[in-house]
């Protein structure tokens, strides 16, 4: 079907929490996010990849930066429950997203977005894509420039979109 | 705002490709996906997490299972270009998704979905969530049961959704 890129948006003031080495067995994603929800942390996107042939998982989620203190408390609670787990927190991030419809074979759209950021010499941190939204986390200072690069690559300049 | 879960869907016949240890510098996401697009591989979702304090990235994407042969060729090409990179391919997967609107603080919805799968003793492989879609990759054999568990958890039983 036709791929239509409707717009791009920039979400600012994000931080990224990564939990590394979560045992890959049923119930742990639920356990982790009930802790997160209990502390009223506002979660943006969640991604998880599996490692070591299925033995462990790395769970990464972006949060609003003013939730960082609560996030650190959750990390401590979880590390007590899962001693093998480690964590990485990165601050001062932003997320640039391309929104479209019919991006079922959206590789071409994703490639174009990744290449736009490459041409702007902007490094991509977390990536999360679906048929509807392609999102790239970047350093906060690169955010506005990343949005312009994507607007330009998808010829959205004539119809500026607001920031998210 | 109000979180409204509209429906759930099951996508079958997926495989997952994971590229581990991709150097974390601008241009590599673009490089990888232009290779993938060149071979006409139909990509479902793409996720990337960053490791080692920013040194490397792990890129994971789901593809339609009949693209596996092409995917293996791409992996070989990429491994020649990026000698430090390793890969993991997992087959016989399905993806169960919950679709909603206004899931901006969607942690509660995500928790509920993760817990539904936990109660069904179904292990979650890759996870990818946004304001609109929460997706969990599971073993193919768990797919139909995962869809039922999610339908039940969100009380969608009365309005059965088709498979994707
Ligand atoms: C790691 C975690 O996602 C686990 N696989 C679960 O199903 O909960
Ligand atoms: C790893 C890869 O995503 C790299 N960070 C890039 O920007 O292309």
Coordinates of C-alpha atoms and ligand atoms in Angstrom, one line a residue:
Chain A
X1 CA 0.0 0.0 0.0
X2 CA 0.9 3.7 -0.2
X3 CA 3.2 5.0 2.4
X4 CA 2.2 8.4 3.6
X5 CA 4.4 10.3 6.0
X6 CA 2.2 12.8 7.7
X7 CA 4.5 14.7 10.0
X8 CA 7.4 14.7 12.4
X9 CA 7.5 15.6 16.0
X10 CA 10.2 16.3 18.7
X11 CA 9.7 15.3 22.3
X12 CA 12.1 17.0 24.7
X13 CA 13.3 16.5 28.2
X14 CA 13.7 12.7 28.2
X15 CA 15.9 10.3 30.0
X16 CA 16.5 6.7 29.2
X17 CA 16.7 3.9 31.8
X18 CA 18.2 0.6 30.7
X19 CA 18.0 -2.6 32.7
X20 CA 20.6 -5.2 31.6
X21 CA 20.6 -8.9 32.3
X22 CA 17.0 -9.3 33.4
X23 CA 16.3 -13.1 33.7
X24 CA 14.2 -14.1 30.6
X25 CA 11.3 -15.9 32.3
X26 CA 7.6 -15.1 32.4
X27 CA 6.5 -12.4 34.9
X28 CA 9.5 -10.2 35.0
X29 CA 8.4 -7.5 32.5
X30 CA 5.2 -7.3 34.5
X31 CA 7.1 -7.1 37.8
X32 CA 9.3 -4.4 36.6
X33 CA 6.6 -2.2 35.2
X34 CA 4.3 -2.5 38.2
X35 CA 7.2 -1.1 40.3
X36 CA 7.5 1.7 37.7
X37 CA 3.8 2.4 37.7
X38 CA 3.7 2.3 41.5
X39 CA 6.0 5.3 41.6
X40 CA 3.9 7.2 39.1
X41 CA 6.8 7.4 36.7
X42 CA 5.6 8.7 33.3
X43 CA 7.0 6.3 30.8
X44 CA 7.4 7.3 27.1
X45 CA 8.3 4.2 25.1
X46 CA 9.4 0.7 26.2
X47 CA 11.7 -1.6 24.2
X48 CA 13.1 -5.0 25.1
X49 CA 15.7 -7.1 23.3
X50 CA 16.7 -10.7 24.2
X51 CA 20.3 -11.8 24.6
X52 CA 22.5 -14.8 25.1
X53 CA 20.3 -17.2 23.1
X54 CA 17.3 -16.4 25.2
X55 CA 18.9 -16.3 28.7
X56 CA 18.5 -12.6 29.5
X57 CA 16.7 -9.5 28.4
X58 CA 17.7 -5.9 28.2
X59 CA 14.8 -3.6 28.9
X60 CA 15.1 0.1 27.9
X61 CA 12.5 2.8 28.5
X62 CA 12.4 6.5 28.1
X63 CA 10.9 8.7 30.9
X64 CA 10.3 12.3 31.4
X65 CA 13.4 13.8 32.9
X66 CA 11.7 15.1 36.1
X67 CA 11.0 11.4 37.0
X68 CA 14.7 10.6 37.3
X69 CA 14.8 10.5 41.0
X70 CA 11.9 8.1 41.2
X71 CA 13.5 6.0 38.5
X72 CA 16.7 5.6 40.5
X73 CA 14.7 4.4 43.5
X74 CA 12.9 1.8 41.3
X75 CA 16.3 0.7 39.9
X76 CA 17.5 0.1 43.5
X77 CA 14.4 -1.9 44.4
X78 CA 14.8 -4.0 41.3
X79 CA 18.5 -4.7 41.8
X80 CA 17.7 -6.1 45.2
X81 CA 15.2 -8.5 43.6
X82 CA 17.4 -9.3 40.6
X83 CA 21.0 -9.4 41.8
X84 CA 22.5 -10.2 38.4
X85 CA 20.9 -7.2 36.8
X86 CA 22.8 -4.0 36.0
X87 CA 21.5 -0.6 34.8
X88 CA 22.5 2.4 32.7
X89 CA 20.8 5.7 32.9
X90 CA 21.3 8.4 30.2
X91 CA 19.9 11.9 30.6
X92 CA 19.5 14.9 28.3
X93 CA 17.7 13.1 25.5
X94 CA 15.0 14.0 23.1
X95 CA 13.0 11.8 20.7
X96 CA 12.3 12.7 17.1
X97 CA 9.4 10.8 15.5
X98 CA 8.0 10.4 12.0
X99 CA 4.3 9.7 11.9
X100 CA 2.7 8.1 8.9
X101 CA 0.1 5.7 7.7
X102 CA 0.5 2.4 5.8
X103 CA 4.1 2.1 6.7
X104 CA 3.7 -1.7 6.8
X105 CA 6.9 -2.2 4.8
X106 CA 8.3 0.8 6.4
X107 CA 11.9 -0.1 5.9
X108 CA 12.2 2.6 3.2
X109 CA 10.8 5.2 5.5
X110 CA 13.1 4.1 8.3
X111 CA 16.1 4.1 6.1
X112 CA 15.3 7.6 4.9
X113 CA 15.0 8.8 8.5
X114 CA 18.2 7.1 9.6
X115 CA 20.0 8.6 6.6
X116 CA 18.7 12.1 7.3
X117 CA 20.1 11.9 10.8
X118 CA 23.4 10.4 9.5
X119 CA 23.7 13.3 7.0
X120 CA 23.3 15.7 9.9
X121 CA 26.0 13.8 11.8
X122 CA 23.5 13.1 14.6
X123 CA 24.0 9.8 16.5
X124 CA 20.9 7.7 17.1
X125 CA 20.4 6.2 20.6
X126 CA 17.3 4.1 21.0
X127 CA 15.1 3.2 18.0
X128 CA 11.6 2.1 18.1
X129 CA 9.5 1.7 14.9
X130 CA 6.1 0.4 14.0
X131 CA 3.7 0.8 11.0
X132 CA 2.6 4.2 12.4
X133 CA 5.5 5.8 14.1
X134 CA 9.3 5.6 13.6
X135 CA 11.1 7.1 16.6
X136 CA 14.8 7.9 17.2
X137 CA 16.2 9.0 20.5
X138 CA 19.0 11.5 20.2
X139 CA 21.0 13.8 22.4
X140 CA 18.9 16.7 23.6
X141 CA 21.2 19.3 22.0
X142 CA 20.7 17.5 18.6
X143 CA 16.9 17.5 18.9
X144 CA 15.9 20.6 17.0
X145 CA 18.4 19.9 14.3
X146 CA 17.2 16.3 14.0
X147 CA 13.6 17.6 13.6
X148 CA 14.7 19.9 10.8
X149 CA 16.7 17.2 9.1
X150 CA 13.7 14.9 9.1
X151 CA 11.3 17.6 8.0
X152 CA 13.6 18.3 5.1
X153 CA 14.1 14.6 4.2
X154 CA 10.4 14.0 4.0
X155 CA 9.6 17.4 2.5
X156 CA 7.5 18.4 5.4
X157 CA 8.9 21.9 5.5
X158 CA 6.0 23.5 3.9
X159 CA 3.7 22.2 6.6
X160 CA 5.6 22.7 9.9
X161 CA 4.6 20.4 12.7
X162 CA 4.7 21.4 16.3
X163 CA 6.9 19.8 18.9
X164 CA 5.2 17.1 20.9
Chain B
X1 CA -6.2 11.8 29.3
X2 CA -8.5 8.8 29.0
X3 CA -6.8 5.6 27.9
X4 CA -8.9 3.6 25.6
X5 CA -7.8 0.1 24.5
X6 CA -9.6 -0.5 21.2
X7 CA -8.4 -3.9 20.3
X8 CA -5.8 -6.6 20.1
X9 CA -4.2 -8.4 17.1
X10 CA -2.0 -11.3 16.5
X11 CA 0.6 -11.3 13.7
X12 CA 2.0 -14.7 12.8
X13 CA 4.9 -16.2 10.9
X14 CA 7.6 -13.9 12.2
X15 CA 11.3 -14.3 12.8
X16 CA 13.6 -12.0 14.7
X17 CA 17.0 -10.9 13.6
X18 CA 19.3 -9.3 16.2
X19 CA 22.6 -7.6 15.5
X20 CA 24.8 -7.3 18.5
X21 CA 27.7 -5.0 19.0
X22 CA 27.1 -2.5 16.2
X23 CA 29.5 0.4 16.6
X24 CA 27.5 3.3 18.0
X25 CA 28.4 6.0 15.6
X26 CA 26.3 8.0 13.1
X27 CA 25.4 6.3 9.8
X28 CA 25.3 2.6 10.8
X29 CA 21.5 2.3 11.3
X30 CA 21.2 3.8 7.9
X31 CA 23.8 1.4 6.4
X32 CA 22.2 -1.6 7.9
X33 CA 18.7 -0.9 6.8
X34 CA 19.7 0.1 3.3
X35 CA 21.2 -3.4 3.0
X36 CA 17.9 -4.8 4.4
X37 CA 15.8 -2.8 2.0
X38 CA 18.0 -3.7 -1.0
X39 CA 17.1 -7.3 -0.5
X40 CA 13.4 -6.5 -0.3
X41 CA 13.1 -7.9 3.2
X42 CA 9.7 -7.1 4.7
X43 CA 10.5 -5.7 8.1
X44 CA 7.8 -5.6 10.8
X45 CA 9.2 -3.6 13.8
X46 CA 12.7 -2.3 14.5
X47 CA 14.1 -1.7 18.0
X48 CA 17.6 -0.6 19.1
X49 CA 19.1 -0.4 22.6
X50 CA 22.5 1.1 23.4
X51 CA 25.1 -0.7 25.5
X52 CA 28.5 -0.3 27.2
X53 CA 27.9 3.3 28.1
X54 CA 27.3 4.2 24.5
X55 CA 29.9 2.2 22.8
X56 CA 27.8 -0.3 20.9
X57 CA 24.2 -0.9 19.9
X58 CA 22.0 -4.0 19.6
X59 CA 19.6 -3.7 16.8
X60 CA 16.7 -6.2 16.7
X61 CA 14.0 -6.4 14.0
X62 CA 11.2 -8.8 13.2
X63 CA 10.7 -10.0 9.7
X64 CA 8.2 -12.2 7.9
X65 CA 9.5 -15.7 8.2
X66 CA 9.7 -16.3 4.4
X67 CA 12.4 -13.6 4.3
X68 CA 14.8 -15.6 6.4
X69 CA 17.1 -16.7 3.6
X70 CA 17.5 -13.1 2.5
X71 CA 18.1 -12.0 6.1
X72 CA 20.9 -14.5 6.5
X73 CA 22.6 -13.1 3.4
X74 CA 22.3 -9.5 4.8
X75 CA 23.8 -10.7 8.1
X76 CA 26.8 -12.1 6.2
X77 CA 27.3 -8.9 4.3
X78 CA 27.1 -6.8 7.4
X79 CA 29.4 -9.1 9.4
X80 CA 32.1 -8.5 6.7
X81 CA 31.7 -4.7 7.1
X82 CA 31.5 -4.8 10.9
X83 CA 33.8 -7.6 12.1
X84 CA 33.0 -7.1 15.8
X85 CA 29.3 -7.6 15.3
X86 CA 27.6 -10.9 16.1
X87 CA 24.0 -11.9 15.3
X88 CA 21.2 -14.0 16.7
X89 CA 18.2 -15.2 14.7
X90 CA 15.1 -16.6 16.3
X91 CA 12.4 -18.2 14.3
X92 CA 8.8 -19.4 14.9
X93 CA 7.6 -16.2 16.5
X94 CA 4.4 -14.2 16.6
X95 CA 3.5 -10.7 17.8
X96 CA 0.6 -9.9 19.9
X97 CA -0.4 -6.2 20.0
X98 CA -2.8 -4.0 22.0
X99 CA -4.0 -1.0 20.1
X100 CA -5.3 2.0 21.8
X101 CA -5.6 5.8 21.9
X102 CA -4.3 8.2 24.5
X103 CA -1.9 5.7 26.0
X104 CA 0.5 8.6 26.8
X105 CA 1.1 7.3 30.3
X106 CA 0.6 3.8 29.0
X107 CA 2.6 2.1 31.8
X108 CA -0.7 0.9 33.3
X109 CA -1.8 -0.6 30.0
X110 CA 1.6 -2.2 29.4
X111 CA 1.7 -3.6 32.9
X112 CA -1.7 -5.1 32.4
X113 CA -0.7 -6.7 29.1
X114 CA 2.6 -8.0 30.6
X115 CA 0.7 -9.4 33.6
X116 CA -1.9 -11.1 31.3
X117 CA 0.9 -12.9 29.5
X118 CA 2.6 -13.8 32.8
X119 CA -0.7 -15.3 34.1
X120 CA -0.8 -17.4 31.0
X121 CA 2.8 -18.4 31.6
X122 CA 3.8 -17.0 28.3
X123 CA 7.3 -15.7 28.0
X124 CA 7.8 -12.3 26.3
X125 CA 10.6 -12.0 23.7
X126 CA 10.9 -8.5 22.2
X127 CA 8.8 -5.6 23.4
X128 CA 8.0 -2.4 21.6
X129 CA 5.5 0.1 23.0
X130 CA 4.3 3.6 22.0
X131 CA 1.3 5.8 22.7
X132 CA -0.7 3.8 20.2
X133 CA 0.5 0.2 20.1
X134 CA 2.0 -2.1 22.7
X135 CA 3.5 -5.2 21.1
X136 CA 5.0 -8.3 22.6
X137 CA 6.8 -10.9 20.5
X138 CA 6.1 -14.5 21.8
X139 CA 6.7 -18.0 20.6
X140 CA 4.5 -18.9 17.7
X141 CA 2.9 -21.7 19.6
X142 CA 1.8 -19.3 22.3
X143 CA 0.4 -16.8 19.9
X144 CA -3.3 -17.7 19.9
X145 CA -3.3 -18.2 23.7
X146 CA -1.6 -14.8 24.1
X147 CA -4.2 -13.1 22.1
X148 CA -7.0 -14.7 24.2
X149 CA -5.2 -13.7 27.4
X150 CA -5.0 -10.1 26.2
X151 CA -8.6 -10.0 25.0
X152 CA -9.7 -11.3 28.4
X153 CA -7.5 -8.8 30.3
X154 CA -8.8 -5.9 28.4
X155 CA -12.4 -7.2 28.2
X156 CA -12.3 -7.3 24.5
X157 CA -14.0 -10.7 24.3
X158 CA -17.3 -9.3 23.4
X159 CA -15.8 -7.7 20.3
X160 CA -13.4 -10.2 18.8
X161 CA -10.7 -8.7 16.6
X162 CA -9.3 -10.4 13.6
X163 CA -5.7 -11.5 13.4
X164 CA -3.3 -9.1 11.6
Ligands
LIG1 C1 12.4 -10.4 30.5 C2 10.9 -10.4 30.6 O1 10.3 -9.7 29.6 C3 10.4 -11.9 30.5 N1 10.7 -12.5 29.2 C4 8.9 -11.8 30.7 O2 8.1 -12.4 30.0 O3 8.4 -11.2 31.6
LIG2 C1 24.1 2.1 16.0 C2 23.5 3.1 15.1 O1 22.1 3.3 15.3 C3 24.2 4.4 15.2 N1 24.0 5.0 16.6 C4 23.6 5.4 14.2 O2 23.3 6.5 14.5 O3 23.5 5.0 13.1

